[in-house]
Amino acid sequence: MKPLISVGPPSGLLLVLMCCPLLGLVQSASSSKASDNTHPHLGDTDPDRCMRHHFVETITHPIYKCNSKMVLLARCEGHCSHTTRSDPLISFSSVLKQPFKSTCSCCRPHTSKLKAVRLRCAGGTRITATYRYILACNCEECS
């Protein structure tokens, strides 16, 4: 008799990330290690590195009288590389409009998903509020 191997739906993984934020931090740290070496001297032990932070927010409608709902949100916060760079650009024109190309790294959402919350309002109507829930953060080039 062969054992049955069952693979859960992708949403099951998201549920685990919401219930156990440390898994998300491990995933974020490993993906940023593989794709971003802008701060190798800091390592994974730096508490101020770019990472996801959870917080609770109360959603209320600004006009209609609706019941409020508390939701778990996440934001990207922390530092990336301490170095920025400005390289001179070479041009064959007599006017240099942009003489330098500057690069820097910012802590930004890497992956997120759209979520919705329904508020019950006076008269039995329901209003839907939408927001993006951040799954992982990375240091990416600033724009």
GROMACS .gro file of C-alpha atoms in nm:
model
  143
    1MET     CA    1   0.000   0.000   0.000
    2LYS     CA    2   0.152   0.333  -0.109
    3PRO     CA    3   0.136   0.626   0.133
    4LEU     CA    4  -0.073   0.916   0.012
    5ILE     CA    5   0.121   1.241  -0.011
    6SER     CA    6  -0.109   1.536  -0.005
    7VAL     CA    7   0.006   1.884  -0.101
    8GLY     CA    8  -0.211   2.161   0.037
    9PRO     CA    9  -0.324   2.459  -0.169
   10PRO     CA   10  -0.092   2.762  -0.193
   11SER     CA   11  -0.327   2.955   0.037
   12GLY     CA   12  -0.237   2.715   0.318
   13LEU     CA   13   0.117   2.852   0.312
   14LEU     CA   14  -0.014   3.206   0.341
   15LEU     CA   15  -0.217   3.108   0.644
   16VAL     CA   16   0.096   2.970   0.809
   17LEU     CA   17   0.284   3.294   0.735
   18MET     CA   18   0.009   3.498   0.899
   19CYS     CA   19  -0.001   3.273   1.205
   20CYS     CA   20   0.375   3.238   1.238
   21PRO     CA   21   0.547   3.559   1.123
   22LEU     CA   22   0.893   3.414   1.192
   23LEU     CA   23   0.852   3.186   0.891
   24GLY     CA   24   0.801   3.493   0.676
   25LEU     CA   25   1.114   3.653   0.821
   26VAL     CA   26   1.318   3.343   0.745
   27GLN     CA   27   1.184   3.341   0.389
   28SER     CA   28   1.249   3.714   0.351
   29ALA     CA   29   1.602   3.687   0.487
   30SER     CA   30   1.692   3.392   0.266
   31SER     CA   31   1.548   3.549  -0.049
   32SER     CA   32   1.724   3.877   0.020
   33LYS     CA   33   2.049   3.691   0.087
   34ALA     CA   34   2.025   3.520  -0.250
   35SER     CA   35   1.930   3.829  -0.447
   36ASP     CA   36   2.085   4.121  -0.260
   37ASN     CA   37   2.438   4.144  -0.130
   38THR     CA   38   2.433   4.518  -0.065
   39HIS     CA   39   2.494   4.470   0.308
   40PRO     CA   40   2.697   4.152   0.363
   41HIS     CA   41   2.879   4.309   0.660
   42LEU     CA   42   2.551   4.341   0.850
   43GLY     CA   43   2.449   3.974   0.833
   44ASP     CA   44   2.112   3.836   0.938
   45THR     CA   45   2.157   3.930   1.304
   46ASP     CA   46   2.119   4.306   1.251
   47PRO     CA   47   1.785   4.401   1.412
   48ASP     CA   48   1.756   4.715   1.195
   49ARG     CA   49   1.787   4.537   0.858
   50CYS     CA   50   1.511   4.564   0.599
   51MET     CA   51   1.229   4.336   0.710
   52ARG     CA   52   0.854   4.299   0.750
   53HIS     CA   53   0.691   4.432   1.067
   54HIS     CA   54   0.334   4.348   1.170
   55PHE     CA   55   0.086   4.585   1.327
   56VAL     CA   56  -0.290   4.603   1.388
   57GLU     CA   57  -0.502   4.875   1.229
   58THR     CA   58  -0.870   4.958   1.280
   59ILE     CA   59  -1.057   5.010   0.954
   60THR     CA   60  -1.347   5.255   0.967
   61HIS     CA   61  -1.535   5.423   0.685
   62PRO     CA   62  -1.472   5.801   0.676
   63ILE     CA   63  -1.833   5.895   0.589
   64TYR     CA   64  -2.084   5.615   0.653
   65LYS     CA   65  -2.172   5.477   0.995
   66CYS     CA   66  -2.025   5.128   0.975
   67ASN     CA   67  -1.890   4.883   1.229
   68SER     CA   68  -1.511   4.905   1.253
   69LYS     CA   69  -1.288   4.601   1.200
   70MET     CA   70  -0.937   4.536   1.325
   71VAL     CA   71  -0.698   4.385   1.069
   72LEU     CA   72  -0.340   4.261   1.076
   73LEU     CA   73  -0.119   4.464   0.840
   74ALA     CA   74   0.250   4.455   0.758
   75ARG     CA   75   0.500   4.722   0.653
   76CYS     CA   76   0.859   4.715   0.529
   77GLU     CA   77   1.101   4.891   0.757
   78GLY     CA   78   1.475   4.899   0.815
   79HIS     CA   79   1.793   4.992   0.640
   80CYS     CA   80   1.970   4.855   0.339
   81SER     CA   81   2.317   4.949   0.225
   82HIS     CA   82   2.476   5.252   0.390
   83THR     CA   83   2.648   5.342   0.066
   84THR     CA   84   2.504   5.536  -0.224
   85ARG     CA   85   2.683   5.590  -0.549
   86SER     CA   86   2.702   5.863  -0.812
   87ASP     CA   87   2.878   5.779  -1.137
   88PRO     CA   88   2.951   6.041  -1.403
   89LEU     CA   89   2.772   5.989  -1.732
   90ILE     CA   90   2.957   6.028  -2.060
   91SER     CA   91   2.780   6.223  -2.330
   92PHE     CA   92   2.858   6.332  -2.683
   93SER     CA   93   2.625   6.630  -2.648
   94SER     CA   94   2.743   6.980  -2.556
   95VAL     CA   95   2.472   7.000  -2.284
   96LEU     CA   96   2.464   6.753  -1.997
   97LYS     CA   97   2.111   6.758  -1.854
   98GLN     CA   98   2.178   6.470  -1.617
   99PRO     CA   99   2.555   6.456  -1.553
  100PHE     CA  100   2.545   6.176  -1.293
  101LYS     CA  101   2.374   5.842  -1.242
  102SER     CA  102   2.302   5.787  -0.873
  103THR     CA  103   2.212   5.454  -0.716
  104CYS     CA  104   2.081   5.375  -0.371
  105SER     CA  105   1.891   5.093  -0.206
  106CYS     CA  106   1.549   5.119  -0.032
  107CYS     CA  107   1.352   4.879   0.187
  108ARG     CA  108   1.041   4.796  -0.017
  109PRO     CA  109   0.769   4.532  -0.049
  110HIS     CA  110   0.891   4.240  -0.260
  111THR     CA  111   0.569   4.036  -0.264
  112SER     CA  112   0.220   4.121  -0.147
  113LYS     CA  113  -0.135   4.007  -0.194
  114LEU     CA  114  -0.465   4.189  -0.225
  115LYS     CA  115  -0.700   4.146   0.070
  116ALA     CA  116  -1.052   4.271   0.139
  117VAL     CA  117  -1.258   4.338   0.448
  118ARG     CA  118  -1.636   4.391   0.455
  119LEU     CA  119  -1.781   4.647   0.692
  120ARG     CA  120  -2.144   4.622   0.802
  121CYS     CA  121  -2.309   4.962   0.783
  122ALA     CA  122  -2.634   5.124   0.898
  123GLY     CA  123  -2.939   4.996   0.714
  124GLY     CA  124  -2.780   4.654   0.655
  125THR     CA  125  -2.557   4.762   0.369
  126ARG     CA  126  -2.201   4.632   0.341
  127ILE     CA  127  -1.898   4.820   0.213
  128THR     CA  128  -1.574   4.650   0.107
  129ALA     CA  129  -1.235   4.799   0.190
  130THR     CA  130  -0.929   4.663   0.008
  131TYR     CA  131  -0.559   4.676   0.095
  132ARG     CA  132  -0.229   4.504   0.009
  133TYR     CA  133  -0.084   4.267   0.268
  134ILE     CA  134   0.298   4.253   0.243
  135LEU     CA  135   0.440   3.900   0.237
  136ALA     CA  136   0.813   3.983   0.203
  137CYS     CA  137   1.045   4.284   0.192
  138ASN     CA  138   1.368   4.338   0.000
  139CYS     CA  139   1.628   4.606  -0.056
  140GLU     CA  140   1.564   4.735  -0.407
  141GLU     CA  141   1.696   5.024  -0.612
  142CYS     CA  142   1.527   5.353  -0.518
  143SER     CA  143   1.344   5.542  -0.787
   0.00000   0.00000   0.00000
